[in-house]
JSON list of C-alpha atoms in Angstrom, two decimals:
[
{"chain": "A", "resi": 2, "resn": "UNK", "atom": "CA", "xyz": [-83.53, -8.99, 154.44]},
{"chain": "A", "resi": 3, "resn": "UNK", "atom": "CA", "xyz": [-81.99, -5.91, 152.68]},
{"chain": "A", "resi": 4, "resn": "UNK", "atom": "CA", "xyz": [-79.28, -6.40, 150.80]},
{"chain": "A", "resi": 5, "resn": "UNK", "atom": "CA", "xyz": [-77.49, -3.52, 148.52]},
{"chain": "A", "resi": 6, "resn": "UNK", "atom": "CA", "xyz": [-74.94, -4.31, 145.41]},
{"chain": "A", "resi": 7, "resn": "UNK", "atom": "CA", "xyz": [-72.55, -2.58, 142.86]},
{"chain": "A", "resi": 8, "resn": "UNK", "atom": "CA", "xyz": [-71.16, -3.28, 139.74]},
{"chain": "A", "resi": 9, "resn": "UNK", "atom": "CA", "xyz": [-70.52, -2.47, 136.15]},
{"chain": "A", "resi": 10, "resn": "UNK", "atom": "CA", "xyz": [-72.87, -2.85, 133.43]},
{"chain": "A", "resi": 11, "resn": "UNK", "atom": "CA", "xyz": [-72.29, -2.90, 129.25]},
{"chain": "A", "resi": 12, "resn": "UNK", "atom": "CA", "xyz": [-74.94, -1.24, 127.03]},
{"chain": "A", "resi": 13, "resn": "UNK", "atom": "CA", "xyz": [-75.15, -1.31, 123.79]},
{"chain": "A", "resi": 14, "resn": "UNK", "atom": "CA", "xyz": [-77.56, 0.27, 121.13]},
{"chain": "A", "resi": 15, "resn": "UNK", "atom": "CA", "xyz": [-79.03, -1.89, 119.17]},
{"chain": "A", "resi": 16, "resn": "UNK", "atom": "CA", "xyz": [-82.09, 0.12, 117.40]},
{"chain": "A", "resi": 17, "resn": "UNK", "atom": "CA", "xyz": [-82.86, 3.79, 116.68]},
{"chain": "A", "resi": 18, "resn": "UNK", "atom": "CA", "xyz": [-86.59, 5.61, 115.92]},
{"chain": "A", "resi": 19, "resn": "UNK", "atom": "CA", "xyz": [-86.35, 9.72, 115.88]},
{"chain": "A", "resi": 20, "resn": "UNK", "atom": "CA", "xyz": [-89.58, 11.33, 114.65]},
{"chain": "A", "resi": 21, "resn": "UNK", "atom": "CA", "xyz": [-89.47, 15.30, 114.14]},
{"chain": "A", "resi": 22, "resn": "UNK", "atom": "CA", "xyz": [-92.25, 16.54, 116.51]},
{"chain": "A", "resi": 23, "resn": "UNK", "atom": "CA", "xyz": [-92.11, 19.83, 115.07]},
{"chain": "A", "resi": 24, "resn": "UNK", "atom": "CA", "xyz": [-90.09, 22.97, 116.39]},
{"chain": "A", "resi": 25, "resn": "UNK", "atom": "CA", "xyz": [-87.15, 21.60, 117.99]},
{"chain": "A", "resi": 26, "resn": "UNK", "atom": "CA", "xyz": [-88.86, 18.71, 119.70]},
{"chain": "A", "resi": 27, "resn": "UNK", "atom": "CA", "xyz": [-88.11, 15.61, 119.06]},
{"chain": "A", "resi": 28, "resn": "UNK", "atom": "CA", "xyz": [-90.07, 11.70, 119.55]},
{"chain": "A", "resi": 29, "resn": "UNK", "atom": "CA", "xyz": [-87.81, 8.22, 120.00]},
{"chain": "A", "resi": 30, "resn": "UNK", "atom": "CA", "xyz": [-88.17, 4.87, 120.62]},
{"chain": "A", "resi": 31, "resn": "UNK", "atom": "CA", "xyz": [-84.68, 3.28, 121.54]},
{"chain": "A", "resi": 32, "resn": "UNK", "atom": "CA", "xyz": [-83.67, -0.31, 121.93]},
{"chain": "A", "resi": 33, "resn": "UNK", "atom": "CA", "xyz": [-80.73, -1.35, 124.14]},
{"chain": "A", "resi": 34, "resn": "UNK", "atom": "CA", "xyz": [-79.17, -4.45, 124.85]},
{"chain": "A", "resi": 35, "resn": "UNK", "atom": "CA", "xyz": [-76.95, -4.76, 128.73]},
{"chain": "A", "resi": 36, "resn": "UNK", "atom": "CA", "xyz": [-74.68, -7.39, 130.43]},
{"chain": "A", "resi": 37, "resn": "UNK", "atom": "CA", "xyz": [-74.63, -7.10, 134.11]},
{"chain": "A", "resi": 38, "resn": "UNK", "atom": "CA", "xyz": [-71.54, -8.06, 135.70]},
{"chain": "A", "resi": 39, "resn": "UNK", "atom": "CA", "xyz": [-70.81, -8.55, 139.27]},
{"chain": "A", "resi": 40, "resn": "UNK", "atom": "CA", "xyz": [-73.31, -9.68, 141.95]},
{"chain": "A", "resi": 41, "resn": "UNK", "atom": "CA", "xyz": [-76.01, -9.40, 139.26]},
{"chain": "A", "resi": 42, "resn": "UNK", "atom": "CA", "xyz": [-74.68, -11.75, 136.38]},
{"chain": "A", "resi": 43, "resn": "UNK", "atom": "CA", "xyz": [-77.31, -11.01, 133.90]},
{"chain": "A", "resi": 44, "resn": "UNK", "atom": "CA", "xyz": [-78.31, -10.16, 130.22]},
{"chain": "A", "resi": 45, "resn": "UNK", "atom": "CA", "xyz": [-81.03, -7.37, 129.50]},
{"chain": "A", "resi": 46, "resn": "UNK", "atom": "CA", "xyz": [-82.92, -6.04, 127.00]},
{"chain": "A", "resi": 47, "resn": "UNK", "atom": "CA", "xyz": [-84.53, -2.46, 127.28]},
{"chain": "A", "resi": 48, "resn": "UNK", "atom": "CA", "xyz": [-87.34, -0.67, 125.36]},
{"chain": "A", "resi": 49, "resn": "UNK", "atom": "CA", "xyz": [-87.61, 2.89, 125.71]},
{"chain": "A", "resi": 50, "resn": "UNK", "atom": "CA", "xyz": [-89.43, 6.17, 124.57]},
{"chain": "A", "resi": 51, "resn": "UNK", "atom": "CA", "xyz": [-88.30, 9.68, 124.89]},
{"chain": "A", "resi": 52, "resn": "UNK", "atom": "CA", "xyz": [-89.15, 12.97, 123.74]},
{"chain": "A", "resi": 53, "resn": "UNK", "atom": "CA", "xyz": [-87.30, 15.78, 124.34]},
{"chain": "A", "resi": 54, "resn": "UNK", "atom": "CA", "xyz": [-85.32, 18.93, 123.07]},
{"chain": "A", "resi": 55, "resn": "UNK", "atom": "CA", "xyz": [-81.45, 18.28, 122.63]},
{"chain": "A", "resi": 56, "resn": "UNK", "atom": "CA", "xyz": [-81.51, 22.13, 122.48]},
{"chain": "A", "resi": 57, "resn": "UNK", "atom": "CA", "xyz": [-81.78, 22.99, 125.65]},
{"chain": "A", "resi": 58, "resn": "UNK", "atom": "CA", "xyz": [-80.52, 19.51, 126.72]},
{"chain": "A", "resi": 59, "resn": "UNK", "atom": "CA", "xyz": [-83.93, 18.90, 128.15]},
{"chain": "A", "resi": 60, "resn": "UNK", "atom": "CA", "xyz": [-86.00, 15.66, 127.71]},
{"chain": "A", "resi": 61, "resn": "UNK", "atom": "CA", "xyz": [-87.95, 12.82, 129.46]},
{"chain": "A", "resi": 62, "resn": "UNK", "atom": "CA", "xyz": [-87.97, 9.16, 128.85]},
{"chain": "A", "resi": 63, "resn": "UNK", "atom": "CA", "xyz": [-90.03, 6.31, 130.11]},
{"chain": "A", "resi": 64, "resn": "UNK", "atom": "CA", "xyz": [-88.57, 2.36, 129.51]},
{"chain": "A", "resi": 65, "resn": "UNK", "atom": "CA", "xyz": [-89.28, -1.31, 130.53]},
{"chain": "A", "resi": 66, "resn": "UNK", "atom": "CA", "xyz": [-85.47, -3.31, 130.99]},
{"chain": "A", "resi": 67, "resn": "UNK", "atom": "CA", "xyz": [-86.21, -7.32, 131.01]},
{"chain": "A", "resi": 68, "resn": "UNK", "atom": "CA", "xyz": [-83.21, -8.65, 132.89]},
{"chain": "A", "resi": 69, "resn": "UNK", "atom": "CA", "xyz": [-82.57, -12.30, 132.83]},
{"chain": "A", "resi": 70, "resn": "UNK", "atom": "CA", "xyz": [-79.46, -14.37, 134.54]},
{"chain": "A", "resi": 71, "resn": "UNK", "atom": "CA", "xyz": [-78.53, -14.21, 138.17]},
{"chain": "A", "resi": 72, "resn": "UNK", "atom": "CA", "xyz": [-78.42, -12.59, 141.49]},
{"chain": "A", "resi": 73, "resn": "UNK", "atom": "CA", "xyz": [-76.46, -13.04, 144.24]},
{"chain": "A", "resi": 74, "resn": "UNK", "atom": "CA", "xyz": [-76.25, -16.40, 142.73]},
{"chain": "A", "resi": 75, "resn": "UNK", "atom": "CA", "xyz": [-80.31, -16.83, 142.78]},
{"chain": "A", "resi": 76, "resn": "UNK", "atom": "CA", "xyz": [-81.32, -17.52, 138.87]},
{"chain": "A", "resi": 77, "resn": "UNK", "atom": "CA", "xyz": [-84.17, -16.25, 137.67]},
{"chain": "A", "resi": 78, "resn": "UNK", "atom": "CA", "xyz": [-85.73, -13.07, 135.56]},
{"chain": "A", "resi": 79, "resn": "UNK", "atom": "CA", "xyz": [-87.62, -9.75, 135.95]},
{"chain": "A", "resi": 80, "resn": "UNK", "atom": "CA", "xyz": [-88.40, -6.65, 134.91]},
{"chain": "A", "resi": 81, "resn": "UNK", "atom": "CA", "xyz": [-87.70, -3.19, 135.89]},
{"chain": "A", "resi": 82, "resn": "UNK", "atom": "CA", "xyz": [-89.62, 0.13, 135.16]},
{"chain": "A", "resi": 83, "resn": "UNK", "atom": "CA", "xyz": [-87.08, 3.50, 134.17]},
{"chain": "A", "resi": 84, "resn": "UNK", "atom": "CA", "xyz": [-88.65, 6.96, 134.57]},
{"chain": "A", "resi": 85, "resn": "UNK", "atom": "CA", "xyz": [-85.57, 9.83, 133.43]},
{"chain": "A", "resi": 86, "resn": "UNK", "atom": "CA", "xyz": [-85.73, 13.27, 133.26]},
{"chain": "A", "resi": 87, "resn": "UNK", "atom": "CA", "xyz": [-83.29, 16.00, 131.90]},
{"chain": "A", "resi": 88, "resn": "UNK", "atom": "CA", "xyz": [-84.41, 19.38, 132.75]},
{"chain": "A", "resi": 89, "resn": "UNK", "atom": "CA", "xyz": [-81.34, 21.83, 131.33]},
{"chain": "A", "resi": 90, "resn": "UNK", "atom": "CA", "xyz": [-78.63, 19.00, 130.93]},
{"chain": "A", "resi": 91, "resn": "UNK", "atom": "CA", "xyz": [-79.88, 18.24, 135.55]},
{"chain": "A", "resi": 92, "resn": "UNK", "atom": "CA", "xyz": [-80.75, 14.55, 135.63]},
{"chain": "A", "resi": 93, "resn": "UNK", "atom": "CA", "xyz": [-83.07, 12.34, 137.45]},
{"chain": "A", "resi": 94, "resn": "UNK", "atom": "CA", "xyz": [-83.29, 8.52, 136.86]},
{"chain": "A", "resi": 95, "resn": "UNK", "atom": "CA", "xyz": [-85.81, 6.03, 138.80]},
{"chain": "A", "resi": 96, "resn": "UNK", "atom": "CA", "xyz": [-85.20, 2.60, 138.00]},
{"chain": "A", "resi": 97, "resn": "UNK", "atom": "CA", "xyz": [-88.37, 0.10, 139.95]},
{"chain": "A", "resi": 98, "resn": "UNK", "atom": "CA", "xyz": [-88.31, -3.77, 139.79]},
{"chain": "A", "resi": 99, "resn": "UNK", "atom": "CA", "xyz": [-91.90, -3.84, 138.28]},
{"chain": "A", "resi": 100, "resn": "UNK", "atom": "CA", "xyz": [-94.02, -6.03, 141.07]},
{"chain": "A", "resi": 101, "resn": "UNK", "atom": "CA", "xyz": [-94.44, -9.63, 140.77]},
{"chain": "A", "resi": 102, "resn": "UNK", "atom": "CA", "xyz": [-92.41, -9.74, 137.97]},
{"chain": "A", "resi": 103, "resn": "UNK", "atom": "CA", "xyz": [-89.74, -12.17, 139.22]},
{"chain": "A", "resi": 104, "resn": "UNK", "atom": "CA", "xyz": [-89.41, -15.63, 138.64]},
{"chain": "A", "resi": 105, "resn": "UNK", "atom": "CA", "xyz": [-87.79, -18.75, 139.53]},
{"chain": "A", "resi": 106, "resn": "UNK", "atom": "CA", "xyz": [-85.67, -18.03, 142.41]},
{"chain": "A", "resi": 107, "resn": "UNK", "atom": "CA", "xyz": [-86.33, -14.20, 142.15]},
{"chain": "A", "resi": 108, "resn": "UNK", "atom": "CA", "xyz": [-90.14, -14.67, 142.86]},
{"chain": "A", "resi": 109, "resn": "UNK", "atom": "CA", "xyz": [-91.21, -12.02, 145.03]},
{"chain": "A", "resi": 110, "resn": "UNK", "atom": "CA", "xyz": [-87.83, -9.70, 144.42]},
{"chain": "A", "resi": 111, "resn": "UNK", "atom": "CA", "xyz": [-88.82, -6.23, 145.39]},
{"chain": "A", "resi": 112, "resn": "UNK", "atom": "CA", "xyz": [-86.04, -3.19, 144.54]},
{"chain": "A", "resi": 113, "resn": "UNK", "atom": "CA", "xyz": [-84.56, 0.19, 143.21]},
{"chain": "A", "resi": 114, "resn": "UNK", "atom": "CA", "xyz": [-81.70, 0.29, 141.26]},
{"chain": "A", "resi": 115, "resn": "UNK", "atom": "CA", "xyz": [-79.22, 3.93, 140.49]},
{"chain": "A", "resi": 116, "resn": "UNK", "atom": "CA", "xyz": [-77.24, 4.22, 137.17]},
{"chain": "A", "resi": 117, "resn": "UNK", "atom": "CA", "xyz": [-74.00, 6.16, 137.47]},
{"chain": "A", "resi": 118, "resn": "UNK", "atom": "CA", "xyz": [-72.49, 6.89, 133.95]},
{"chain": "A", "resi": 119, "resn": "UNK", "atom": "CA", "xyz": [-68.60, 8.01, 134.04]},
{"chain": "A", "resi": 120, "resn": "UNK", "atom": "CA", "xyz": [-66.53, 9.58, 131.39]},
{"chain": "A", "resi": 121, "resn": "UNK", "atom": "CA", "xyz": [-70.00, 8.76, 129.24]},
{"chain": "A", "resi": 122, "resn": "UNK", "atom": "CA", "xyz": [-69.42, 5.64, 128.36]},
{"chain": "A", "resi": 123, "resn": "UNK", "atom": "CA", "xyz": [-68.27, 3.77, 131.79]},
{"chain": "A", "resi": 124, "resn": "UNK", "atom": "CA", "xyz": [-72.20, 2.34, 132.98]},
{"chain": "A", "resi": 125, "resn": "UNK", "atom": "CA", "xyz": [-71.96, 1.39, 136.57]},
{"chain": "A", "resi": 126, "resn": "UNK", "atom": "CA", "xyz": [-75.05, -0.16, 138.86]},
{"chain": "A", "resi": 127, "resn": "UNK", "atom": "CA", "xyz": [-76.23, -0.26, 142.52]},
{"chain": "A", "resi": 128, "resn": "UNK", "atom": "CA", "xyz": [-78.84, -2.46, 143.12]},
{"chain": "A", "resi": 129, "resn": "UNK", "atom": "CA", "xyz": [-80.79, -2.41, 146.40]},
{"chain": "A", "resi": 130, "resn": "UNK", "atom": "CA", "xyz": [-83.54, -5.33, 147.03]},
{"chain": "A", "resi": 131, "resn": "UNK", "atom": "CA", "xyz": [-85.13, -7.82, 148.91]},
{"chain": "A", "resi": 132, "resn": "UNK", "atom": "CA", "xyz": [-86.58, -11.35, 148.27]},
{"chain": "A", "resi": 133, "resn": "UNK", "atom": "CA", "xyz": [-88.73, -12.72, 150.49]},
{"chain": "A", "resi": 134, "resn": "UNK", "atom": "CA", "xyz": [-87.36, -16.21, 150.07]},
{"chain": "A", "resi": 135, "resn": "UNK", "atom": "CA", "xyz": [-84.75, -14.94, 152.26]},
{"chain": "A", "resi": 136, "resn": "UNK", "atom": "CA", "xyz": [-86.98, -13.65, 154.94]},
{"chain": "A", "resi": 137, "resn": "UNK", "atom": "CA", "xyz": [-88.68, -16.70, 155.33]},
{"chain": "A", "resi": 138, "resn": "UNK", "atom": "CA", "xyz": [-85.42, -19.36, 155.69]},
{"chain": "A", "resi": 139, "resn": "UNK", "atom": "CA", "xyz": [-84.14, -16.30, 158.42]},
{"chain": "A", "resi": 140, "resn": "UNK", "atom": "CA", "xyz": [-87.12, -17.21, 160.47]},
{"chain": "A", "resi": 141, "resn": "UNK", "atom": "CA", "xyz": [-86.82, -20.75, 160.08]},
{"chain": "A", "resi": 142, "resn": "UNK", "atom": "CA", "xyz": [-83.40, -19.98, 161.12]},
{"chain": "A", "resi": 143, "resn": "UNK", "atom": "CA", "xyz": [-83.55, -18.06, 163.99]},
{"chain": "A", "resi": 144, "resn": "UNK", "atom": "CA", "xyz": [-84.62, -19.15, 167.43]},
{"chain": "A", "resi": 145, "resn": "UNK", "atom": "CA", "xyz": [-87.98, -18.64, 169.10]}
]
């Protein structure tokens, strides 16, 4: 069973790396710390690299997020994979729960989640997923 939720997010920066990469580029390694609030009631800690040009407000960056806390009232952890690109201040953001990567009562949780930022500094999440714990006490459910 599909299921698709919303909700705001805090983020805070909690580390900073910049390494000159000579000309304008520029290497990072980031660390951020978010609370989930909503439907996903969870903590989160995110390690990230990203290399870019602020010139041209171009730059890619790859991260792993470990969220831990609840969903939909299911406790549990796991992880999910970011892939971002800026190409001339245009943005793309893929955010994959990493496979079999959730436990406890998340085992099995497959999704995608979007990051909307507003104003810059308001973080807002949609979070679609499934968990096949669900799709098995539907058919036990449901009549033959």
């Amino acid at each position: 069973m599909s299921h698709q939720i919303t909700g705001a997010f805090d983020v805070k920066r909690t580390a900073t790396e910049t390494i000159d990469a000579g000309g304008e580029a520029t290497f990072g390694r980031f660390r951020f710390e978010k609370r989930f609030h909503g439907d996903l009631d969870a903590a989160s800690v995110v390690e990230m690299l990203s290399a870019g040009n602020p010139a041209t407000g171009s730059a890619g960056y790859v991260a792993v997020e470990h969220v831990v806390g609840a969903l939909s009232g299911r406790s549990g952890s796991f992880m999910l994979q970011h892939n971002g690109v800026m190409d001339g201040g245009v943005g793309t953001l893929d955010l994959t729960v990493v496979p079999a990567t959730g436990t406890g009562e998340l085992t099995g949780l497959r999704g995608r989640m979007k990051i909307d930022i507003e104003d810059g500094s308001a973080h807002f999440y949609t979070f679609d997923y499934t968990l096949p714990a669900e799709d098995v006490e539907a058919q036990a459910g449901s009549p033959k």
